[in-house]
Amino acid sequence: MSEKIESTNLIKIDASGKIFGRLASEVAALLRGKDLPFFRPNIVVKRTINVFNIRKIKFSGKKIDKKTYHYHTGYLGGLKTVFLKNLFEKNPEKAFIKAVSGMLPKNKLRRKMIKNLKVS
């Protein structure tokens, strides 16, 4: 695991020099509480994870150029595509939150877990 400053309810992680996907998967596991001895998949852990220096994060391979995100506007022909490079240049916090959110379980607990993540 990466270097982290941990108190009872706050974990601070420095993202400078780390790989984007590896850090996102580590944060997703911490949000779920998989590092705790009393892990249960139906419980949201009451702690905040603060990730800072997100602009200094690195990408492996050609992922920054090739990774795409799709969304639909709701109108006919409204499928939109956004490249990771454009999203990261515009708002790196949103790109990291989107990556972590995709690694959390797809149920009602995802919204509650992602509220415990602060990115700066």
Short mmCIF file of the N, C-alpha and C atoms (twelve columns), coordinates in Angstrom:
data_MODEL
# 
_entry.id   MODEL 
# 
loop_
_atom_site.group_PDB 
_atom_site.id 
_atom_site.type_symbol 
_atom_site.label_atom_id 
_atom_site.label_alt_id 
_atom_site.label_comp_id 
_atom_site.label_asym_id 
_atom_site.label_seq_id 
_atom_site.Cartn_x 
_atom_site.Cartn_y 
_atom_site.Cartn_z 
_atom_site.pdbx_PDB_model_num 
ATOM 1   N N  . MET A 1   0.847   -1.170 0.000   1 
ATOM 2   C CA . MET A 1   0.000   0.000  0.000   1 
ATOM 3   C C  . MET A 1   0.898   1.240  0.000   1 
ATOM 4   N N  . SER A 2   0.311   2.337  -0.414  1 
ATOM 5   C CA . SER A 2   1.112   3.553  -0.514  1 
ATOM 6   C C  . SER A 2   1.285   4.194  0.858   1 
ATOM 7   N N  . GLU A 3   2.097   5.228  0.872   1 
ATOM 8   C CA . GLU A 3   2.307   5.953  2.116   1 
ATOM 9   C C  . GLU A 3   1.028   6.687  2.471   1 
ATOM 10  N N  . LYS A 4   0.572   6.512  3.654   1 
ATOM 11  C CA . LYS A 4   -0.646  7.195  4.073   1 
ATOM 12  C C  . LYS A 4   -0.510  7.628  5.515   1 
ATOM 13  N N  . ILE A 5   -1.101  8.761  5.814   1 
ATOM 14  C CA . ILE A 5   -1.140  9.282  7.165   1 
ATOM 15  C C  . ILE A 5   -2.519  8.932  7.691   1 
ATOM 16  N N  . GLU A 6   -2.586  8.109  8.722   1 
ATOM 17  C CA . GLU A 6   -3.876  7.579  9.150   1 
ATOM 18  C C  . GLU A 6   -4.183  7.985  10.582  1 
ATOM 19  N N  . SER A 7   -5.369  8.519  10.754  1 
ATOM 20  C CA . SER A 7   -5.904  8.709  12.094  1 
ATOM 21  C C  . SER A 7   -7.123  7.805  12.193  1 
ATOM 22  N N  . THR A 8   -7.958  8.016  13.157  1 
ATOM 23  C CA . THR A 8   -9.092  7.117  13.320  1 
ATOM 24  C C  . THR A 8   -10.085 7.221  12.171  1 
ATOM 25  N N  . ASN A 9   -10.399 8.440  11.729  1 
ATOM 26  C CA . ASN A 9   -11.415 8.600  10.699  1 
ATOM 27  C C  . ASN A 9   -10.917 9.301  9.451   1 
ATOM 28  N N  . LEU A 10  -9.629  9.581  9.348   1 
ATOM 29  C CA . LEU A 10  -9.096  10.316 8.211   1 
ATOM 30  C C  . LEU A 10  -7.844  9.632  7.684   1 
ATOM 31  N N  . ILE A 11  -7.826  9.393  6.378   1 
ATOM 32  C CA . ILE A 11  -6.652  8.838  5.716   1 
ATOM 33  C C  . ILE A 11  -6.248  9.829  4.636   1 
ATOM 34  N N  . LYS A 12  -4.989  10.296 4.677   1 
ATOM 35  C CA . LYS A 12  -4.471  11.223 3.674   1 
ATOM 36  C C  . LYS A 12  -3.485  10.468 2.792   1 
ATOM 37  N N  . ILE A 13  -3.667  10.588 1.475   1 
ATOM 38  C CA . ILE A 13  -2.805  9.896  0.518   1 
ATOM 39  C C  . ILE A 13  -2.237  10.920 -0.453  1 
ATOM 40  N N  . ASP A 14  -0.923  10.917 -0.600  1 
ATOM 41  C CA . ASP A 14  -0.247  11.793 -1.555  1 
ATOM 42  C C  . ASP A 14  -0.165  11.071 -2.891  1 
ATOM 43  N N  . ALA A 15  -0.746  11.670 -3.947  1 
ATOM 44  C CA . ALA A 15  -0.838  11.020 -5.247  1 
ATOM 45  C C  . ALA A 15  0.320   11.349 -6.172  1 
ATOM 46  N N  . SER A 16  1.243   12.192 -5.760  1 
ATOM 47  C CA . SER A 16  2.315   12.604 -6.669  1 
ATOM 48  C C  . SER A 16  3.232   11.427 -6.987  1 
ATOM 49  N N  . GLY A 17  3.413   11.178 -8.285  1 
ATOM 50  C CA . GLY A 17  4.281   10.103 -8.744  1 
ATOM 51  C C  . GLY A 17  3.651   8.722  -8.757  1 
ATOM 52  N N  . LYS A 18  2.413   8.572  -8.334  1 
ATOM 53  C CA . LYS A 18  1.744   7.269  -8.311  1 
ATOM 54  C C  . LYS A 18  1.066   7.005  -9.659  1 
ATOM 55  N N  . ILE A 19  0.780   5.748  -9.944  1 
ATOM 56  C CA . ILE A 19  0.077   5.360  -11.163 1 
ATOM 57  C C  . ILE A 19  -1.426  5.517  -10.922 1 
ATOM 58  N N  . PHE A 20  -2.118  6.085  -11.895 1 
ATOM 59  C CA . PHE A 20  -3.529  6.454  -11.784 1 
ATOM 60  C C  . PHE A 20  -4.424  5.269  -11.376 1 
ATOM 61  N N  . GLY A 21  -4.390  4.182  -12.127 1 
ATOM 62  C CA . GLY A 21  -5.278  3.054  -11.878 1 
ATOM 63  C C  . GLY A 21  -4.963  2.305  -10.605 1 
ATOM 64  N N  . ARG A 22  -3.691  2.174  -10.300 1 
ATOM 65  C CA . ARG A 22  -3.306  1.463  -9.077  1 
ATOM 66  C C  . ARG A 22  -3.738  2.222  -7.829  1 
ATOM 67  N N  . LEU A 23  -3.597  3.541  -7.889  1 
ATOM 68  C CA . LEU A 23  -4.037  4.353  -6.753  1 
ATOM 69  C C  . LEU A 23  -5.561  4.320  -6.631  1 
ATOM 70  N N  . ALA A 24  -6.253  4.338  -7.763  1 
ATOM 71  C CA . ALA A 24  -7.715  4.299  -7.733  1 
ATOM 72  C C  . ALA A 24  -8.222  2.990  -7.137  1 
ATOM 73  N N  . SER A 25  -7.591  1.877  -7.484  1 
ATOM 74  C CA . SER A 25  -8.029  0.594  -6.924  1 
ATOM 75  C C  . SER A 25  -7.725  0.499  -5.434  1 
ATOM 76  N N  . GLU A 26  -6.601  1.082  -5.006  1 
ATOM 77  C CA . GLU A 26  -6.268  1.095  -3.586  1 
ATOM 78  C C  . GLU A 26  -7.266  1.939  -2.790  1 
ATOM 79  N N  . VAL A 27  -7.640  3.099  -3.341  1 
ATOM 80  C CA . VAL A 27  -8.613  3.970  -2.678  1 
ATOM 81  C C  . VAL A 27  -9.981  3.296  -2.619  1 
ATOM 82  N N  . ALA A 28  -10.350 2.582  -3.677  1 
ATOM 83  C CA . ALA A 28  -11.637 1.881  -3.685  1 
ATOM 84  C C  . ALA A 28  -11.680 0.804  -2.594  1 
ATOM 85  N N  . ALA A 29  -10.578 0.091  -2.407  1 
ATOM 86  C CA . ALA A 29  -10.524 -0.931 -1.350  1 
ATOM 87  C C  . ALA A 29  -10.594 -0.292 0.032   1 
ATOM 88  N N  . LEU A 30  -9.949  0.874  0.212   1 
ATOM 89  C CA . LEU A 30  -10.018 1.564  1.499   1 
ATOM 90  C C  . LEU A 30  -11.420 2.098  1.771   1 
ATOM 91  N N  . LEU A 31  -12.095 2.588  0.730   1 
ATOM 92  C CA . LEU A 31  -13.466 3.082  0.902   1 
ATOM 93  C C  . LEU A 31  -14.412 1.965  1.326   1 
ATOM 94  N N  . ARG A 32  -14.203 0.780  0.790   1 
ATOM 95  C CA . ARG A 32  -15.049 -0.357 1.161   1 
ATOM 96  C C  . ARG A 32  -14.715 -0.885 2.547   1 
ATOM 97  N N  . GLY A 33  -13.491 -0.613 3.035   1 
ATOM 98  C CA . GLY A 33  -13.085 -1.102 4.344   1 
ATOM 99  C C  . GLY A 33  -12.487 -2.488 4.292   1 
ATOM 100 N N  . LYS A 34  -11.938 -2.875 3.150   1 
ATOM 101 C CA . LYS A 34  -11.395 -4.220 3.009   1 
ATOM 102 C C  . LYS A 34  -10.109 -4.425 3.799   1 
ATOM 103 N N  . ASP A 35  -9.496  -3.337 4.270   1 
ATOM 104 C CA . ASP A 35  -8.280  -3.468 5.066   1 
ATOM 105 C C  . ASP A 35  -8.576  -3.680 6.543   1 
ATOM 106 N N  . LEU A 36  -9.825  -3.589 6.930   1 
ATOM 107 C CA . LEU A 36  -10.211 -3.720 8.333   1 
ATOM 108 C C  . LEU A 36  -10.526 -5.170 8.675   1 
ATOM 109 N N  . PRO A 37  -10.285 -5.599 9.908   1 
ATOM 110 C CA . PRO A 37  -10.551 -6.989 10.270  1 
ATOM 111 C C  . PRO A 37  -12.033 -7.333 10.344  1 
ATOM 112 N N  . PHE A 38  -12.894 -6.317 10.446  1 
ATOM 113 C CA . PHE A 38  -14.328 -6.573 10.556  1 
ATOM 114 C C  . PHE A 38  -15.063 -6.205 9.268   1 
ATOM 115 N N  . PHE A 39  -14.453 -6.482 8.101   1 
ATOM 116 C CA . PHE A 39  -15.050 -6.139 6.814   1 
ATOM 117 C C  . PHE A 39  -16.354 -6.890 6.590   1 
ATOM 118 N N  . ARG A 40  -17.380 -6.133 6.224   1 
ATOM 119 C CA . ARG A 40  -18.651 -6.707 5.795   1 
ATOM 120 C C  . ARG A 40  -19.095 -5.917 4.570   1 
ATOM 121 N N  . PRO A 41  -19.494 -6.574 3.494   1 
ATOM 122 C CA . PRO A 41  -19.797 -5.866 2.251   1 
ATOM 123 C C  . PRO A 41  -21.036 -4.981 2.312   1 
ATOM 124 N N  . ASN A 42  -21.887 -5.145 3.305   1 
ATOM 125 C CA . ASN A 42  -23.107 -4.344 3.380   1 
ATOM 126 C C  . ASN A 42  -22.985 -3.154 4.323   1 
ATOM 127 N N  . ILE A 43  -21.777 -2.854 4.808   1 
ATOM 128 C CA . ILE A 43  -21.554 -1.758 5.753   1 
ATOM 129 C C  . ILE A 43  -20.677 -0.687 5.087   1 
ATOM 130 N N  . VAL A 44  -21.059 0.583  5.261   1 
ATOM 131 C CA . VAL A 44  -20.240 1.704  4.801   1 
ATOM 132 C C  . VAL A 44  -19.364 2.146  5.967   1 
ATOM 133 N N  . VAL A 45  -18.049 2.183  5.736   1 
ATOM 134 C CA . VAL A 45  -17.094 2.539  6.779   1 
ATOM 135 C C  . VAL A 45  -17.145 4.046  7.009   1 
ATOM 136 N N  . LYS A 46  -17.123 4.466  8.264   1 
ATOM 137 C CA . LYS A 46  -17.224 5.876  8.637   1 
ATOM 138 C C  . LYS A 46  -15.837 6.512  8.717   1 
ATOM 139 N N  . ARG A 47  -15.195 6.682  7.566   1 
ATOM 140 C CA . ARG A 47  -13.918 7.387  7.539   1 
ATOM 141 C C  . ARG A 47  -13.782 8.119  6.213   1 
ATOM 142 N N  . THR A 48  -12.983 9.173  6.245   1 
ATOM 143 C CA . THR A 48  -12.793 10.015 5.073   1 
ATOM 144 C C  . THR A 48  -11.415 9.757  4.489   1 
ATOM 145 N N  . ILE A 49  -11.350 9.660  3.172   1 
ATOM 146 C CA . ILE A 49  -10.087 9.483  2.489   1 
ATOM 147 C C  . ILE A 49  -9.817  10.749 1.691   1 
ATOM 148 N N  . ASN A 50  -8.687  11.389 1.964   1 
ATOM 149 C CA . ASN A 50  -8.308  12.637 1.313   1 
ATOM 150 C C  . ASN A 50  -7.107  12.363 0.422   1 
ATOM 151 N N  . VAL A 51  -7.288  12.523 -0.901  1 
ATOM 152 C CA . VAL A 51  -6.215  12.321 -1.866  1 
ATOM 153 C C  . VAL A 51  -5.799  13.696 -2.376  1 
ATOM 154 N N  . PHE A 52  -4.516  14.036 -2.229  1 
ATOM 155 C CA . PHE A 52  -4.064  15.347 -2.671  1 
ATOM 156 C C  . PHE A 52  -2.920  15.206 -3.671  1 
ATOM 157 N N  . ASN A 53  -2.555  16.302 -4.331  1 
ATOM 158 C CA . ASN A 53  -1.572  16.346 -5.425  1 
ATOM 159 C C  . ASN A 53  -2.007  15.468 -6.589  1 
ATOM 160 N N  . ILE A 54  -3.288  15.519 -6.945  1 
ATOM 161 C CA . ILE A 54  -3.818  14.663 -8.000  1 
ATOM 162 C C  . ILE A 54  -3.310  15.090 -9.378  1 
ATOM 163 N N  . ARG A 55  -2.887  16.335 -9.519  1 
ATOM 164 C CA . ARG A 55  -2.378  16.810 -10.814 1 
ATOM 165 C C  . ARG A 55  -0.996  16.233 -11.136 1 
ATOM 166 N N  . LYS A 56  -0.301  15.695 -10.146 1 
ATOM 167 C CA . LYS A 56  1.042   15.143 -10.349 1 
ATOM 168 C C  . LYS A 56  1.030   13.633 -10.538 1 
ATOM 169 N N  . ILE A 57  -0.132  13.047 -10.800 1 
ATOM 170 C CA . ILE A 57  -0.261  11.605 -10.948 1 
ATOM 171 C C  . ILE A 57  0.246   11.181 -12.329 1 
ATOM 172 N N  . LYS A 58  0.701   9.934  -12.466 1 
ATOM 173 C CA . LYS A 58  1.226   9.428  -13.731 1 
ATOM 174 C C  . LYS A 58  0.270   8.391  -14.303 1 
ATOM 175 N N  . PHE A 59  0.369   8.191  -15.622 1 
ATOM 176 C CA . PHE A 59  -0.419  7.185  -16.321 1 
ATOM 177 C C  . PHE A 59  0.521   6.170  -16.942 1 
ATOM 178 N N  . SER A 60  0.111   4.903  -16.936 1 
ATOM 179 C CA . SER A 60  0.941   3.857  -17.519 1 
ATOM 180 C C  . SER A 60  0.535   3.629  -18.973 1 
ATOM 181 N N  . GLY A 61  1.493   3.326  -19.818 1 
ATOM 182 C CA . GLY A 61  1.217   3.025  -21.218 1 
ATOM 183 C C  . GLY A 61  0.647   4.223  -21.963 1 
ATOM 184 N N  . LYS A 62  -0.251  3.941  -22.902 1 
ATOM 185 C CA . LYS A 62  -0.874  4.982  -23.718 1 
ATOM 186 C C  . LYS A 62  -2.311  5.253  -23.252 1 
ATOM 187 N N  . LYS A 63  -2.557  4.963  -21.985 1 
ATOM 188 C CA . LYS A 63  -3.909  5.076  -21.458 1 
ATOM 189 C C  . LYS A 63  -4.446  6.498  -21.523 1 
ATOM 190 N N  . ILE A 64  -3.617  7.482  -21.325 1 
ATOM 191 C CA . ILE A 64  -4.063  8.872  -21.322 1 
ATOM 192 C C  . ILE A 64  -4.619  9.257  -22.691 1 
ATOM 193 N N  . ASP A 65  -4.116  8.653  -23.770 1 
ATOM 194 C CA . ASP A 65  -4.581  8.991  -25.110 1 
ATOM 195 C C  . ASP A 65  -5.734  8.112  -25.589 1 
ATOM 196 N N  . LYS A 66  -5.805  6.862  -25.133 1 
ATOM 197 C CA . LYS A 66  -6.766  5.916  -25.695 1 
ATOM 198 C C  . LYS A 66  -8.016  5.677  -24.849 1 
ATOM 199 N N  . LYS A 67  -7.972  5.938  -23.552 1 
ATOM 200 C CA . LYS A 67  -9.107  5.657  -22.673 1 
ATOM 201 C C  . LYS A 67  -10.253 6.624  -22.962 1 
ATOM 202 N N  . THR A 68  -11.466 6.090  -23.105 1 
ATOM 203 C CA . THR A 68  -12.636 6.922  -23.374 1 
ATOM 204 C C  . THR A 68  -13.733 6.626  -22.363 1 
ATOM 205 N N  . TYR A 69  -14.542 7.629  -22.110 1 
ATOM 206 C CA . TYR A 69  -15.727 7.489  -21.271 1 
ATOM 207 C C  . TYR A 69  -16.933 7.864  -22.120 1 
ATOM 208 N N  . HIS A 70  -18.008 7.080  -22.006 1 
ATOM 209 C CA . HIS A 70  -19.216 7.326  -22.787 1 
ATOM 210 C C  . HIS A 70  -20.361 7.686  -21.850 1 
ATOM 211 N N  . TYR A 71  -21.229 8.562  -22.313 1 
ATOM 212 C CA . TYR A 71  -22.455 8.869  -21.597 1 
ATOM 213 C C  . TYR A 71  -23.526 9.238  -22.606 1 
ATOM 214 N N  . HIS A 72  -24.775 9.170  -22.199 1 
ATOM 215 C CA . HIS A 72  -25.896 9.452  -23.089 1 
ATOM 216 C C  . HIS A 72  -26.696 10.611 -22.535 1 
ATOM 217 N N  . THR A 73  -27.053 11.547 -23.407 1 
ATOM 218 C CA . THR A 73  -27.768 12.740 -22.986 1 
ATOM 219 C C  . THR A 73  -29.244 12.484 -22.737 1 
ATOM 220 N N  . GLY A 74  -29.771 11.410 -23.292 1 
ATOM 221 C CA . GLY A 74  -31.194 11.125 -23.152 1 
ATOM 222 C C  . GLY A 74  -31.976 11.444 -24.407 1 
ATOM 223 N N  . TYR A 75  -31.358 12.112 -25.349 1 
ATOM 224 C CA . TYR A 75  -32.000 12.434 -26.619 1 
ATOM 225 C C  . TYR A 75  -31.569 11.431 -27.680 1 
ATOM 226 N N  . LEU A 76  -32.305 11.394 -28.790 1 
ATOM 227 C CA . LEU A 76  -31.962 10.493 -29.879 1 
ATOM 228 C C  . LEU A 76  -30.587 10.874 -30.436 1 
ATOM 229 N N  . GLY A 77  -29.734 9.878  -30.609 1 
ATOM 230 C CA . GLY A 77  -28.393 10.128 -31.114 1 
ATOM 231 C C  . GLY A 77  -27.515 10.871 -30.132 1 
ATOM 232 N N  . GLY A 78  -27.828 10.795 -28.846 1 
ATOM 233 C CA . GLY A 78  -27.138 11.588 -27.841 1 
ATOM 234 C C  . GLY A 78  -25.992 10.888 -27.159 1 
ATOM 235 N N  . LEU A 79  -25.378 9.892  -27.802 1 
ATOM 236 C CA . LEU A 79  -24.228 9.218  -27.204 1 
ATOM 237 C C  . LEU A 79  -22.995 10.108 -27.356 1 
ATOM 238 N N  . LYS A 80  -22.388 10.472 -26.247 1 
ATOM 239 C CA . LYS A 80  -21.221 11.353 -26.244 1 
ATOM 240 C C  . LYS A 80  -20.009 10.581 -25.756 1 
ATOM 241 N N  . THR A 81  -18.847 10.939 -26.269 1 
ATOM 242 C CA . THR A 81  -17.588 10.309 -25.895 1 
ATOM 243 C C  . THR A 81  -16.616 11.380 -25.423 1 
ATOM 244 N N  . VAL A 82  -15.973 11.123 -24.296 1 
ATOM 245 C CA . VAL A 82  -14.979 12.035 -23.745 1 
ATOM 246 C C  . VAL A 82  -13.693 11.245 -23.539 1 
ATOM 247 N N  . PHE A 83  -12.581 11.772 -24.023 1 
ATOM 248 C CA . PHE A 83  -11.285 11.129 -23.822 1 
ATOM 249 C C  . PHE A 83  -10.744 11.476 -22.441 1 
ATOM 250 N N  . LEU A 84  -9.995  10.541 -21.866 1 
ATOM 251 C CA . LEU A 84  -9.421  10.745 -20.538 1 
ATOM 252 C C  . LEU A 84  -8.480  11.946 -20.528 1 
ATOM 253 N N  . LYS A 85  -7.746  12.152 -21.613 1 
ATOM 254 C CA . LYS A 85  -6.815  13.277 -21.682 1 
ATOM 255 C C  . LYS A 85  -7.556  14.607 -21.541 1 
ATOM 256 N N  . ASN A 86  -8.670  14.766 -22.253 1 
ATOM 257 C CA . ASN A 86  -9.448  16.008 -22.179 1 
ATOM 258 C C  . ASN A 86  -10.081 16.181 -20.806 1 
ATOM 259 N N  . LEU A 87  -10.620 15.089 -20.252 1 
ATOM 260 C CA . LEU A 87  -11.245 15.155 -18.941 1 
ATOM 261 C C  . LEU A 87  -10.223 15.481 -17.856 1 
ATOM 262 N N  . PHE A 88  -9.031  14.890 -17.951 1 
ATOM 263 C CA . PHE A 88  -8.005  15.124 -16.938 1 
ATOM 264 C C  . PHE A 88  -7.453  16.544 -17.012 1 
ATOM 265 N N  . GLU A 89  -7.303  17.077 -18.218 1 
ATOM 266 C CA . GLU A 89  -6.831  18.460 -18.347 1 
ATOM 267 C C  . GLU A 89  -7.854  19.447 -17.804 1 
ATOM 268 N N  . LYS A 90  -9.130  19.150 -18.050 1 
ATOM 269 C CA . LYS A 90  -10.194 20.060 -17.617 1 
ATOM 270 C C  . LYS A 90  -10.452 19.953 -16.117 1 
ATOM 271 N N  . ASN A 91  -10.563 18.719 -15.610 1 
ATOM 272 C CA . ASN A 91  -10.904 18.512 -14.211 1 
ATOM 273 C C  . ASN A 91  -10.315 17.177 -13.731 1 
ATOM 274 N N  . PRO A 92  -9.075  17.165 -13.222 1 
ATOM 275 C CA . PRO A 92  -8.469  15.893 -12.806 1 
ATOM 276 C C  . PRO A 92  -9.168  15.250 -11.618 1 
ATOM 277 N N  . GLU A 93  -9.783  16.054 -10.758 1 
ATOM 278 C CA . GLU A 93  -10.505 15.492 -9.616  1 
ATOM 279 C C  . GLU A 93  -11.677 14.638 -10.083 1 
ATOM 280 N N  . LYS A 94  -12.407 15.130 -11.081 1 
ATOM 281 C CA . LYS A 94  -13.561 14.400 -11.607 1 
ATOM 282 C C  . LYS A 94  -13.131 13.095 -12.271 1 
ATOM 283 N N  . ALA A 95  -11.997 13.118 -12.971 1 
ATOM 284 C CA . ALA A 95  -11.497 11.910 -13.621 1 
ATOM 285 C C  . ALA A 95  -11.136 10.850 -12.585 1 
ATOM 286 N N  . PHE A 96  -10.517 11.256 -11.481 1 
ATOM 287 C CA . PHE A 96  -10.138 10.293 -10.439 1 
ATOM 288 C C  . PHE A 96  -11.368 9.746  -9.729  1 
ATOM 289 N N  . ILE A 97  -12.333 10.603 -9.440  1 
ATOM 290 C CA . ILE A 97  -13.560 10.148 -8.783  1 
ATOM 291 C C  . ILE A 97  -14.316 9.183  -9.683  1 
ATOM 292 N N  . LYS A 98  -14.323 9.435  -10.979 1 
ATOM 293 C CA . LYS A 98  -14.989 8.546  -11.927 1 
ATOM 294 C C  . LYS A 98  -14.311 7.178  -11.967 1 
ATOM 295 N N  . ALA A 99  -12.975 7.164  -11.899 1 
ATOM 296 C CA . ALA A 99  -12.239 5.898  -11.900 1 
ATOM 297 C C  . ALA A 99  -12.515 5.097  -10.629 1 
ATOM 298 N N  . VAL A 100 -12.509 5.763  -9.481  1 
ATOM 299 C CA . VAL A 100 -12.764 5.075  -8.206  1 
ATOM 300 C C  . VAL A 100 -14.209 4.588  -8.158  1 
ATOM 301 N N  . SER A 101 -15.130 5.392  -8.638  1 
ATOM 302 C CA . SER A 101 -16.540 5.026  -8.623  1 
ATOM 303 C C  . SER A 101 -16.810 3.784  -9.460  1 
ATOM 304 N N  . GLY A 102 -16.073 3.636  -10.554 1 
ATOM 305 C CA . GLY A 102 -16.230 2.447  -11.387 1 
ATOM 306 C C  . GLY A 102 -15.723 1.185  -10.729 1 
ATOM 307 N N  . MET A 103 -14.902 1.312  -9.698  1 
ATOM 308 C CA . MET A 103 -14.351 0.152  -8.996  1 
ATOM 309 C C  . MET A 103 -15.143 -0.224 -7.750  1 
ATOM 310 N N  . LEU A 104 -16.144 0.569  -7.406  1 
ATOM 311 C CA . LEU A 104 -16.984 0.262  -6.251  1 
ATOM 312 C C  . LEU A 104 -18.176 -0.583 -6.690  1 
ATOM 313 N N  . PRO A 105 -18.841 -1.263 -5.765  1 
ATOM 314 C CA . PRO A 105 -19.981 -2.086 -6.144  1 
ATOM 315 C C  . PRO A 105 -21.111 -1.252 -6.736  1 
ATOM 316 N N  . LYS A 106 -21.790 -1.823 -7.722  1 
ATOM 317 C CA . LYS A 106 -22.851 -1.101 -8.425  1 
ATOM 318 C C  . LYS A 106 -24.182 -1.301 -7.707  1 
ATOM 319 N N  . ASN A 107 -24.333 -0.653 -6.560  1 
ATOM 320 C CA . ASN A 107 -25.576 -0.732 -5.804  1 
ATOM 321 C C  . ASN A 107 -25.788 0.577  -5.047  1 
ATOM 322 N N  . LYS A 108 -26.719 0.608  -4.124  1 
ATOM 323 C CA . LYS A 108 -27.059 1.841  -3.404  1 
ATOM 324 C C  . LYS A 108 -25.932 2.348  -2.515  1 
ATOM 325 N N  . LEU A 109 -25.010 1.478  -2.144  1 
ATOM 326 C CA . LEU A 109 -23.927 1.888  -1.256  1 
ATOM 327 C C  . LEU A 109 -22.852 2.703  -1.965  1 
ATOM 328 N N  . ARG A 110 -22.814 2.631  -3.319  1 
ATOM 329 C CA . ARG A 110 -21.755 3.347  -4.039  1 
ATOM 330 C C  . ARG A 110 -21.820 4.841  -3.770  1 
ATOM 331 N N  . ARG A 111 -22.997 5.444  -3.813  1 
ATOM 332 C CA . ARG A 111 -23.123 6.886  -3.572  1 
ATOM 333 C C  . ARG A 111 -22.699 7.257  -2.158  1 
ATOM 334 N N  . LYS A 112 -23.019 6.407  -1.208  1 
ATOM 335 C CA . LYS A 112 -22.638 6.688  0.177   1 
ATOM 336 C C  . LYS A 112 -21.133 6.558  0.370   1 
ATOM 337 N N  . MET A 113 -20.519 5.591  -0.304  1 
ATOM 338 C CA . MET A 113 -19.074 5.397  -0.172  1 
ATOM 339 C C  . MET A 113 -18.301 6.531  -0.850  1 
ATOM 340 N N  . ILE A 114 -18.751 6.956  -2.029  1 
ATOM 341 C CA . ILE A 114 -18.017 7.967  -2.778  1 
ATOM 342 C C  . ILE A 114 -18.079 9.323  -2.116  1 
ATOM 343 N N  . LYS A 115 -19.057 9.555  -1.228  1 
ATOM 344 C CA . LYS A 115 -19.118 10.806 -0.477  1 
ATOM 345 C C  . LYS A 115 -17.996 10.909 0.544   1 
ATOM 346 N N  . ASN A 116 -17.394 9.784  0.909   1 
ATOM 347 C CA . ASN A 116 -16.289 9.772  1.861   1 
ATOM 348 C C  . ASN A 116 -14.938 10.042 1.211   1 
ATOM 349 N N  . LEU A 117 -14.927 10.277 -0.105  1 
ATOM 350 C CA . LEU A 117 -13.695 10.557 -0.842  1 
ATOM 351 C C  . LEU A 117 -13.576 12.033 -1.134  1 
ATOM 352 N N  . LYS A 118 -12.475 12.635 -0.721  1 
ATOM 353 C CA . LYS A 118 -12.188 14.055 -1.003  1 
ATOM 354 C C  . LYS A 118 -10.906 14.096 -1.843  1 
ATOM 355 N N  . VAL A 119 -10.991 14.766 -2.997  1 
ATOM 356 C CA . VAL A 119 -9.864  14.840 -3.921  1 
ATOM 357 C C  . VAL A 119 -9.493  16.293 -4.122  1 
ATOM 358 N N  . SER A 120 -8.185  16.593 -4.048  1 
ATOM 359 C CA . SER A 120 -7.741  17.970 -4.287  1 
ATOM 360 C C  . SER A 120 -6.421  17.968 -5.036  1 
# 
